[in-house]
Every structure is written in C-alpha cells, then in structure tokens.
PDB file of C-alpha atoms and ligand atoms in Angstrom:
ATOM      1  CA  MET P   3      42.473  50.223  -9.528  1.00  0.00           C
ATOM      2  CA  ALA P   4      41.517  49.551  -5.906  1.00  0.00           C
ATOM      3  CA  GLU P   5      39.338  52.110  -4.163  1.00  0.00           C
ATOM      4  CA  TYR P   6      40.019  52.510  -0.459  1.00  0.00           C
ATOM      5  CA  VAL P   7      37.091  53.312   1.775  1.00  0.00           C
ATOM      6  CA  LEU P   8      39.464  54.141   4.619  1.00  0.00           C
ATOM      7  CA  THR P   9      42.915  54.813   3.329  1.00  0.00           C
ATOM      8  CA  ALA P  10      45.426  55.938   5.905  1.00  0.00           C
ATOM      9  CA  THR P  11      48.098  58.346   4.838  1.00  0.00           C
ATOM     10  CA  LYS P  12      51.242  59.231   6.736  1.00  0.00           C
ATOM     11  CA  SER P  13      49.401  61.995   8.563  1.00  0.00           C
ATOM     12  CA  ASN P  14      45.770  60.780   8.524  1.00  0.00           C
ATOM     13  CA  THR P  15      44.905  58.146  11.115  1.00  0.00           C
ATOM     14  CA  ARG P  16      41.209  57.498  10.418  1.00  0.00           C
ATOM     15  CA  PRO P  17      41.221  53.650  10.371  1.00  0.00           C
ATOM     16  CA  GLY P  18      42.305  53.725  14.009  1.00  0.00           C
ATOM     17  CA  SER P  19      39.221  55.666  14.983  1.00  0.00           C
ATOM     18  CA  PHE P  20      37.052  53.192  13.020  1.00  0.00           C
ATOM     19  CA  TYR P  21      38.577  50.255  14.936  1.00  0.00           C
ATOM     20  CA  ASP P  22      38.245  52.157  18.205  1.00  0.00           C
ATOM     21  CA  ARG P  23      34.476  51.912  17.581  1.00  0.00           C
ATOM     22  CA  ILE P  24      34.200  48.328  16.272  1.00  0.00           C
ATOM     23  CA  GLU P  25      37.043  46.604  18.125  1.00  0.00           C
ATOM     24  CA  ARG P  26      34.717  44.334  20.170  1.00  0.00           C
ATOM     25  CA  PHE P  27      32.773  43.228  17.109  1.00  0.00           C
ATOM     26  CA  TYR P  28      36.007  42.512  15.200  1.00  0.00           C
ATOM     27  CA  ASP P  29      37.479  40.628  18.141  1.00  0.00           C
ATOM     28  CA  LEU P  30      34.388  38.445  18.562  1.00  0.00           C
ATOM     29  CA  THR P  31      34.084  37.688  14.822  1.00  0.00           C
ATOM     30  CA  PHE P  32      37.688  36.537  14.579  1.00  0.00           C
ATOM     31  CA  LYS P  33      37.504  34.564  17.840  1.00  0.00           C
ATOM     32  CA  LEU P  34      34.526  32.619  16.542  1.00  0.00           C
ATOM     33  CA  ASN P  35      36.021  31.804  13.140  1.00  0.00           C
ATOM     34  CA  GLY P  36      39.011  29.837  14.445  1.00  0.00           C
ATOM     35  CA  TYR P  37      41.634  32.316  13.198  1.00  0.00           C
ATOM     36  CA  GLY P  38      43.896  31.745  16.243  1.00  0.00           C
ATOM     37  CA  ARG P  39      43.811  27.948  15.818  1.00  0.00           C
ATOM     38  CA  SER P  40      44.622  28.244  12.101  1.00  0.00           C
ATOM     39  CA  LEU P  41      47.611  30.437  12.990  1.00  0.00           C
ATOM     40  CA  ASP P  42      48.798  27.849  15.540  1.00  0.00           C
ATOM     41  CA  GLN P  43      48.669  25.109  12.914  1.00  0.00           C
ATOM     42  CA  TYR P  44      50.463  27.301  10.392  1.00  0.00           C
ATOM     43  CA  PHE P  45      53.297  28.046  12.859  1.00  0.00           C
ATOM     44  CA  GLU P  46      53.556  24.397  13.822  1.00  0.00           C
ATOM     45  CA  ALA P  47      54.067  23.404  10.175  1.00  0.00           C
ATOM     46  CA  HIS P  48      56.184  26.489   9.321  1.00  0.00           C
ATOM     47  CA  PRO P  49      58.488  27.382  12.224  1.00  0.00           C
ATOM     48  CA  LEU P  50      59.506  31.030  12.095  1.00  0.00           C
ATOM     49  CA  PRO P  51      63.077  31.685  10.897  1.00  0.00           C
ATOM     50  CA  ILE P  52      64.231  33.460  14.048  1.00  0.00           C
ATOM     51  CA  PHE P  53      66.969  33.207  16.665  1.00  0.00           C
ATOM     52  CA  PRO P  54      67.201  34.041  20.411  1.00  0.00           C
ATOM     53  CA  ASP P  55      66.616  37.723  21.146  1.00  0.00           C
ATOM     54  CA  ALA P  56      65.273  38.330  17.630  1.00  0.00           C
ATOM     55  CA  ARG P  57      63.542  41.709  17.252  1.00  0.00           C
ATOM     56  CA  ILE P  58      59.960  41.137  16.098  1.00  0.00           C
ATOM     57  CA  LEU P  59      57.166  43.561  15.203  1.00  0.00           C
ATOM     58  CA  ASP P  60      53.457  42.781  14.811  1.00  0.00           C
ATOM     59  CA  ALA P  61      52.498  45.699  12.561  1.00  0.00           C
ATOM     60  CA  GLY P  62      48.783  46.457  13.001  1.00  0.00           C
ATOM     61  CA  CYS P  63      48.286  44.075  15.926  1.00  0.00           C
ATOM     62  CA  GLY P  64      44.602  44.980  16.487  1.00  0.00           C
ATOM     63  CA  THR P  65      43.173  42.979  19.400  1.00  0.00           C
ATOM     64  CA  GLY P  66      46.231  40.736  19.340  1.00  0.00           C
ATOM     65  CA  THR P  67      45.212  37.451  17.682  1.00  0.00           C
ATOM     66  CA  LEU P  68      48.476  37.194  15.745  1.00  0.00           C
ATOM     67  CA  THR P  69      50.524  38.555  18.673  1.00  0.00           C
ATOM     68  CA  LEU P  70      49.082  35.815  20.899  1.00  0.00           C
ATOM     69  CA  ALA P  71      49.786  33.123  18.289  1.00  0.00           C
ATOM     70  CA  LEU P  72      53.394  34.381  18.213  1.00  0.00           C
ATOM     71  CA  LEU P  73      53.596  34.119  22.004  1.00  0.00           C
ATOM     72  CA  ARG P  74      52.332  30.533  21.824  1.00  0.00           C
ATOM     73  CA  THR P  75      54.834  29.497  19.152  1.00  0.00           C
ATOM     74  CA  LEU P  76      57.970  31.360  20.264  1.00  0.00           C
ATOM     75  CA  LYS P  77      60.332  29.380  22.435  1.00  0.00           C
ATOM     76  CA  GLY P  78      63.111  31.365  24.066  1.00  0.00           C
ATOM     77  CA  PRO P  79      63.414  35.097  24.563  1.00  0.00           C
ATOM     78  CA  VAL P  80      62.633  37.613  21.815  1.00  0.00           C
ATOM     79  CA  LYS P  81      62.049  41.350  21.710  1.00  0.00           C
ATOM     80  CA  LEU P  82      58.421  41.658  20.669  1.00  0.00           C
ATOM     81  CA  MET P  83      56.763  44.933  19.701  1.00  0.00           C
ATOM     82  CA  ALA P  84      53.140  45.431  18.658  1.00  0.00           C
ATOM     83  CA  LEU P  85      51.824  48.542  16.944  1.00  0.00           C
ATOM     84  CA  ASP P  86      48.373  49.736  15.906  1.00  0.00           C
ATOM     85  CA  LEU P  87      46.461  52.935  15.231  1.00  0.00           C
ATOM     86  CA  SER P  88      43.595  51.903  17.476  1.00  0.00           C
ATOM     87  CA  ALA P  89      44.219  52.545  21.176  1.00  0.00           C
ATOM     88  CA  SER P  90      41.199  50.526  22.310  1.00  0.00           C
ATOM     89  CA  SER P  91      42.172  47.496  20.165  1.00  0.00           C
ATOM     90  CA  MET P  92      45.623  47.629  21.740  1.00  0.00           C
ATOM     91  CA  ALA P  93      44.124  47.872  25.241  1.00  0.00           C
ATOM     92  CA  THR P  94      42.280  44.594  24.519  1.00  0.00           C
ATOM     93  CA  ALA P  95      45.442  43.027  23.071  1.00  0.00           C
ATOM     94  CA  LYS P  96      47.387  44.028  26.212  1.00  0.00           C
ATOM     95  CA  LYS P  97      44.725  42.485  28.441  1.00  0.00           C
ATOM     96  CA  TYR P  98      44.915  39.178  26.515  1.00  0.00           C
ATOM     97  CA  VAL P  99      48.726  39.203  26.509  1.00  0.00           C
ATOM     98  CA  ASN P 100      48.804  39.683  30.283  1.00  0.00           C
ATOM     99  CA  LYS P 101      46.633  36.573  30.670  1.00  0.00           C
ATOM    100  CA  ASN P 102      48.104  34.323  27.961  1.00  0.00           C
ATOM    101  CA  ASN P 103      51.845  34.593  27.836  1.00  0.00           C
ATOM    102  CA  PRO P 104      53.310  31.119  28.494  1.00  0.00           C
ATOM    103  CA  GLU P 105      56.968  32.196  28.285  1.00  0.00           C
ATOM    104  CA  GLN P 106      56.349  35.574  29.989  1.00  0.00           C
ATOM    105  CA  GLN P 107      57.789  37.460  27.019  1.00  0.00           C
ATOM    106  CA  ALA P 108      57.829  41.232  27.340  1.00  0.00           C
ATOM    107  CA  VAL P 109      55.613  42.844  24.690  1.00  0.00           C
ATOM    108  CA  ARG P 110      55.912  46.561  24.044  1.00  0.00           C
ATOM    109  CA  PHE P 111      52.776  48.203  22.576  1.00  0.00           C
ATOM    110  CA  THR P 112      53.012  51.435  20.612  1.00  0.00           C
ATOM    111  CA  ARG P 113      50.282  53.477  18.978  1.00  0.00           C
ATOM    112  CA  GLY P 114      51.379  54.304  15.439  1.00  0.00           C
ATOM    113  CA  ASN P 115      50.780  54.213  11.726  1.00  0.00           C
ATOM    114  CA  ILE P 116      52.327  51.509   9.521  1.00  0.00           C
ATOM    115  CA  LEU P 117      52.969  54.194   6.907  1.00  0.00           C
ATOM    116  CA  ALA P 118      55.258  56.150   9.267  1.00  0.00           C
ATOM    117  CA  LEU P 119      56.674  53.609  11.703  1.00  0.00           C
ATOM    118  CA  PRO P 120      58.386  55.098  14.770  1.00  0.00           C
ATOM    119  CA  TYR P 121      61.409  52.799  14.386  1.00  0.00           C
ATOM    120  CA  ALA P 122      64.900  53.120  12.929  1.00  0.00           C
ATOM    121  CA  ASP P 123      65.873  51.533   9.610  1.00  0.00           C
ATOM    122  CA  GLU P 124      66.550  47.779   9.946  1.00  0.00           C
ATOM    123  CA  ALA P 125      65.227  47.714  13.525  1.00  0.00           C
ATOM    124  CA  PHE P 126      63.606  44.243  13.193  1.00  0.00           C
ATOM    125  CA  ASP P 127      64.591  40.705  12.220  1.00  0.00           C
ATOM    126  CA  LEU P 128      60.967  39.742  11.548  1.00  0.00           C
ATOM    127  CA  VAL P 129      57.828  41.752  10.879  1.00  0.00           C
ATOM    128  CA  VAL P 130      54.444  40.018  10.861  1.00  0.00           C
ATOM    129  CA  THR P 131      51.353  41.749   9.555  1.00  0.00           C
ATOM    130  CA  SER P 132      47.805  40.654   8.920  1.00  0.00           C
ATOM    131  CA  GLY P 133      44.720  42.520   7.797  1.00  0.00           C
ATOM    132  CA  VAL P 134      46.387  45.932   7.749  1.00  0.00           C
ATOM    133  CA  LEU P 135      48.006  46.471   4.359  1.00  0.00           C
ATOM    134  CA  GLU P 136      44.466  46.317   2.935  1.00  0.00           C
ATOM    135  CA  TYR P 137      43.850  49.745   4.535  1.00  0.00           C
ATOM    136  CA  VAL P 138      46.744  51.500   2.841  1.00  0.00           C
ATOM    137  CA  ALA P 139      48.347  51.935  -0.547  1.00  0.00           C
ATOM    138  CA  LEU P 140      50.264  48.666  -0.916  1.00  0.00           C
ATOM    139  CA  ASP P 141      53.553  50.040  -2.175  1.00  0.00           C
ATOM    140  CA  GLU P 142      53.723  52.650   0.595  1.00  0.00           C
ATOM    141  CA  GLY P 143      52.897  50.048   3.250  1.00  0.00           C
ATOM    142  CA  LEU P 144      55.331  47.399   2.029  1.00  0.00           C
ATOM    143  CA  SER P 145      58.154  49.865   1.462  1.00  0.00           C
ATOM    144  CA  GLU P 146      57.779  51.195   5.027  1.00  0.00           C
ATOM    145  CA  LEU P 147      57.743  47.640   6.436  1.00  0.00           C
ATOM    146  CA  ALA P 148      60.818  46.791   4.320  1.00  0.00           C
ATOM    147  CA  ARG P 149      62.600  49.868   5.682  1.00  0.00           C
ATOM    148  CA  VAL P 150      62.437  48.598   9.280  1.00  0.00           C
ATOM    149  CA  ILE P 151      63.479  45.001   8.437  1.00  0.00           C
ATOM    150  CA  SER P 152      67.171  44.183   8.530  1.00  0.00           C
ATOM    151  CA  ARG P 153      68.846  42.830   5.375  1.00  0.00           C
ATOM    152  CA  GLY P 154      68.239  39.073   5.404  1.00  0.00           C
ATOM    153  CA  GLY P 155      65.349  39.562   7.861  1.00  0.00           C
ATOM    154  CA  TYR P 156      61.808  38.365   7.156  1.00  0.00           C
ATOM    155  CA  LEU P 157      58.287  39.590   6.524  1.00  0.00           C
ATOM    156  CA  LEU P 158      55.297  37.341   7.185  1.00  0.00           C
ATOM    157  CA  GLN P 159      52.167  38.846   5.662  1.00  0.00           C
ATOM    158  CA  LEU P 160      48.690  37.313   5.485  1.00  0.00           C
ATOM    159  CA  PRO P 161      47.153  39.045   2.486  1.00  0.00           C
ATOM    160  CA  MET P 162      43.401  38.898   1.900  1.00  0.00           C
ATOM    161  CA  ARG P 163      42.641  37.048  -1.341  1.00  0.00           C
ATOM    162  CA  PRO P 164      39.741  38.360  -3.386  1.00  0.00           C
ATOM    163  CA  SER P 165      36.802  35.953  -2.775  1.00  0.00           C
ATOM    164  CA  LEU P 166      33.116  36.055  -1.797  1.00  0.00           C
ATOM    165  CA  VAL P 167      34.004  35.928   1.896  1.00  0.00           C
ATOM    166  CA  THR P 168      36.566  38.684   1.388  1.00  0.00           C
ATOM    167  CA  SER P 169      33.897  40.860  -0.286  1.00  0.00           C
ATOM    168  CA  LEU P 170      31.676  40.431   2.768  1.00  0.00           C
ATOM    169  CA  LEU P 171      34.549  41.271   5.124  1.00  0.00           C
ATOM    170  CA  GLU P 172      35.401  44.309   2.964  1.00  0.00           C
ATOM    171  CA  MET P 173      31.912  45.675   3.579  1.00  0.00           C
ATOM    172  CA  LEU P 174      31.926  44.895   7.303  1.00  0.00           C
ATOM    173  CA  PHE P 175      35.415  46.166   8.048  1.00  0.00           C
ATOM    174  CA  ARG P 176      35.778  48.837   5.343  1.00  0.00           C
ATOM    175  CA  PHE P 177      38.943  47.738   3.600  1.00  0.00           C
ATOM    176  CA  LYS P 178      39.832  46.717   0.072  1.00  0.00           C
ATOM    177  CA  ALA P 179      41.837  43.586  -0.733  1.00  0.00           C
ATOM    178  CA  HIS P 180      44.705  44.167  -3.134  1.00  0.00           C
ATOM    179  CA  PRO P 181      44.766  41.907  -6.207  1.00  0.00           C
ATOM    180  CA  MET P 182      47.120  38.978  -5.523  1.00  0.00           C
ATOM    181  CA  SER P 183      49.114  39.827  -8.667  1.00  0.00           C
ATOM    182  CA  LYS P 184      49.772  43.280  -7.149  1.00  0.00           C
ATOM    183  CA  VAL P 185      50.734  41.727  -3.788  1.00  0.00           C
ATOM    184  CA  SER P 186      53.263  39.440  -5.538  1.00  0.00           C
ATOM    185  CA  GLU P 187      54.657  42.157  -7.769  1.00  0.00           C
ATOM    186  CA  THR P 188      55.051  44.670  -4.907  1.00  0.00           C
ATOM    187  CA  THR P 189      56.481  42.102  -2.472  1.00  0.00           C
ATOM    188  CA  ASP P 190      59.067  41.100  -5.112  1.00  0.00           C
ATOM    189  CA  ARG P 191      60.341  44.701  -5.198  1.00  0.00           C
ATOM    190  CA  TYR P 192      61.722  44.457  -1.655  1.00  0.00           C
ATOM    191  CA  PHE P 193      61.767  40.743  -0.783  1.00  0.00           C
ATOM    192  CA  GLN P 194      62.380  37.274  -2.079  1.00  0.00           C
ATOM    193  CA  VAL P 195      59.371  35.050  -1.416  1.00  0.00           C
ATOM    194  CA  VAL P 196      60.309  31.958   0.615  1.00  0.00           C
ATOM    195  CA  SER P 197      56.875  30.326   0.797  1.00  0.00           C
ATOM    196  CA  HIS P 198      53.306  31.045  -0.200  1.00  0.00           C
ATOM    197  CA  TYR P 199      50.844  29.022   1.851  1.00  0.00           C
ATOM    198  CA  ARG P 200      47.156  28.506   1.138  1.00  0.00           C
ATOM    199  CA  PHE P 201      45.222  27.655   4.312  1.00  0.00           C
ATOM    200  CA  PRO P 202      43.121  24.522   3.774  1.00  0.00           C
ATOM    201  CA  PRO P 203      39.553  25.238   2.625  1.00  0.00           C
ATOM    202  CA  PHE P 204      38.142  23.719   5.851  1.00  0.00           C
ATOM    203  CA  HIS P 205      39.837  26.516   7.805  1.00  0.00           C
ATOM    204  CA  VAL P 206      37.571  29.565   7.786  1.00  0.00           C
ATOM    205  CA  ILE P 207      40.503  31.917   7.192  1.00  0.00           C
ATOM    206  CA  GLY P 208      41.386  29.771   4.177  1.00  0.00           C
ATOM    207  CA  TRP P 209      38.361  31.353   2.455  1.00  0.00           C
ATOM    208  CA  SER P 210      39.967  34.768   2.536  1.00  0.00           C
ATOM    209  CA  ARG P 211      43.688  34.696   3.405  1.00  0.00           C
ATOM    210  CA  SER P 212      47.054  33.251   2.419  1.00  0.00           C
ATOM    211  CA  ALA P 213      50.379  33.424   4.275  1.00  0.00           C
ATOM    212  CA  VAL P 214      53.435  34.746   2.447  1.00  0.00           C
ATOM    213  CA  LEU P 215      56.865  34.513   4.064  1.00  0.00           C
ATOM    214  CA  ALA P 216      59.516  36.605   2.339  1.00  0.00           C
ATOM    215  CA  GLN P 217      63.144  37.519   3.013  1.00  0.00           C
ATOM    216  CA  LYS P 218      64.429  41.059   2.564  1.00  0.00           C
ATOM    217  CA  ILE P 219      66.943  41.330  -0.268  1.00  0.00           C
TER     218      ILE P 219
HETATM  219  C1  SAM Y 328      41.541  43.649  10.378  1.00  0.00           C
HETATM  220  S1  SAM Y 328      42.339  44.281  11.817  1.00  0.00           S
HETATM  221  C2  SAM Y 328      43.706  43.151  11.934  1.00  0.00           C
HETATM  222  C3  SAM Y 328      44.235  43.027  13.318  1.00  0.00           C
HETATM  223  C4  SAM Y 328      45.242  41.911  13.561  1.00  0.00           C
HETATM  224  N1  SAM Y 328      46.460  42.078  12.801  1.00  0.00           N
HETATM  225  C5  SAM Y 328      44.662  40.542  13.275  1.00  0.00           C
HETATM  226  O1  SAM Y 328      45.215  39.832  12.456  1.00  0.00           O
HETATM  227  O2  SAM Y 328      43.630  40.229  13.885  1.00  0.00           O
HETATM  228  C6  SAM Y 328      43.068  45.717  11.162  1.00  0.00           C
HETATM  229  C7  SAM Y 328      43.846  46.546  12.174  1.00  0.00           C
HETATM  230  O3  SAM Y 328      44.680  47.425  11.429  1.00  0.00           O
HETATM  231  C8  SAM Y 328      44.740  48.658  12.096  1.00  0.00           C
HETATM  232  N2  SAM Y 328      45.170  49.658  11.110  1.00  0.00           N
HETATM  233  C9  SAM Y 328      44.528  50.064   9.989  1.00  0.00           C
HETATM  234  N3  SAM Y 328      45.297  50.941   9.316  1.00  0.00           N
HETATM  235  C10 SAM Y 328      46.435  51.086  10.038  1.00  0.00           C
HETATM  236  C11 SAM Y 328      47.605  51.863   9.871  1.00  0.00           C
HETATM  237  N4  SAM Y 328      47.745  52.684   8.821  1.00  0.00           N
HETATM  238  N5  SAM Y 328      48.590  51.760  10.788  1.00  0.00           N
HETATM  239  C12 SAM Y 328      48.457  50.954  11.876  1.00  0.00           C
HETATM  240  N6  SAM Y 328      47.360  50.197  12.091  1.00  0.00           N
HETATM  241  C13 SAM Y 328      46.365  50.264  11.182  1.00  0.00           C
HETATM  242  C14 SAM Y 328      43.344  48.851  12.665  1.00  0.00           C
HETATM  243  O4  SAM Y 328      43.346  49.777  13.729  1.00  0.00           O
HETATM  244  C15 SAM Y 328      43.006  47.415  13.079  1.00  0.00           C
HETATM  245  O5  SAM Y 328      43.346  47.178  14.417  1.00  0.00           O
END
C-alpha cells in the first residue's frame, strides 16, 4: 500500500504550501530535462481529440509546463482553465503564459484542490493532469476528475511509473507514484483507455512517465 508523504485531503491543502517553497527549484529541474519538448513531440504525434471552443482544464498546472505545451499545440479558440494549490507556482505559470501564447488564448487560473474542484459536474471536454495524482489517494483524485468531465469527454494523465528516476523524484518532491496496475484498474472504473504511450527512453521524462489518454464512459 502506498504511503503518502504529503497527501492532500478535501480540506487539507499542504502540498500547495510545499510547492510555494520549492516552485523555482521544480521549475528549473523540469526546464532542464526537456519535459516541454517531449510534450510537444507527444502532441504532434497524438493530436488532442478536441473541437473549437472545447472546455479544457489543466488540473494541478504548477508552473505551467503542460499548460504552455497545450497553448503551443492548440489551434483555434478553446476555453482553458488551470488550477493548482500553489499560488506562487501559478504566478510563475501566469507570467510564462503572458509571454508565450501564440494564439492569444485566454487562460483562467484558479487556486484549488483537485480533490474538491470548484467546477460543476461535466464542466470540461478535456482534463489534462501531470504529476499531481501522485499527491493524493488515486481513487479520490480520479473520481473527482471524472466528475467534471462530460460524458464522451477525455482525460489525459501522465502517471509516474515506478523506476529508479521516479524514486529519486519521490524523495526530492515528496510524492509517491501509484503502481501502474492500480492506475490502470482505477482509470478503467471511470474511463475507457484510448492509448497508452511510453515516451522513448532517450527522452528524460521517458524514464519516469507515460501518457494515458482515456474517454469517459
Ligand atoms: C510535480 S508538480 C506538476 C506540475 C505540472 N502539472 C507539470 O506537469 O509540471 C505538482 C503540482 O501539483 C500541485 N498539487 C499537489 N497536490 C494538489 C492538489 N491536491 N490539488 C491541486 N494541486 C495540487 C502542486 O502544488 C504542484 O504545483
């Protein structure tokens, strides 16, 4: 059974305060490891299943690496929201979005907890999430994400796979990867998996993450 060093609950927001302290270190680490470029290549090979004016949420946007990759890949207008517990991570994400937004998409940032999202049921056509579910109990996190996705809408998650690199990241960033069997089993409760992508081993994020696209059933 996984042990969470920093497990958020619906009313406890501690991981946000942790990221408020280490946000610069996290941002620099993930800038240097080519995470953004790997996301660009993923989106180029796997266009997102969305339509004009689609409602999209980046749940746990942090300093915005995935939000920015979305802005680079999205053509045409969408309604993009980004949410995180950490106010200072979101301030950095906002700064980057203001500078790097080729299509001038509006992005609305909200401070909040993925276990108690401040959105109505079925409010989104696509939710993307990376590096966040590892801070919470998986079933609670996925069921809350499923709640806000419309029927037939999609979830793109980038789960951390247990590996040596993941163990190092777990110590640095105080999370615990969920076993992949648990990720599959829990995802299957709410979604039908469309694709499960392994980043190539020469991509640094390939040492620790996969990308799972799933449709809400
Ligand atoms: C590893 S970072 C990932 C950030 C970003 N998604 C990315 O891919 O770079 C984890 C982020 O999750 C946020 N976080 C942790 N638990 C959360 C929760 N329960 N609700 C919302 N955000 C949370 C932290 O504040 C932090 O910004």
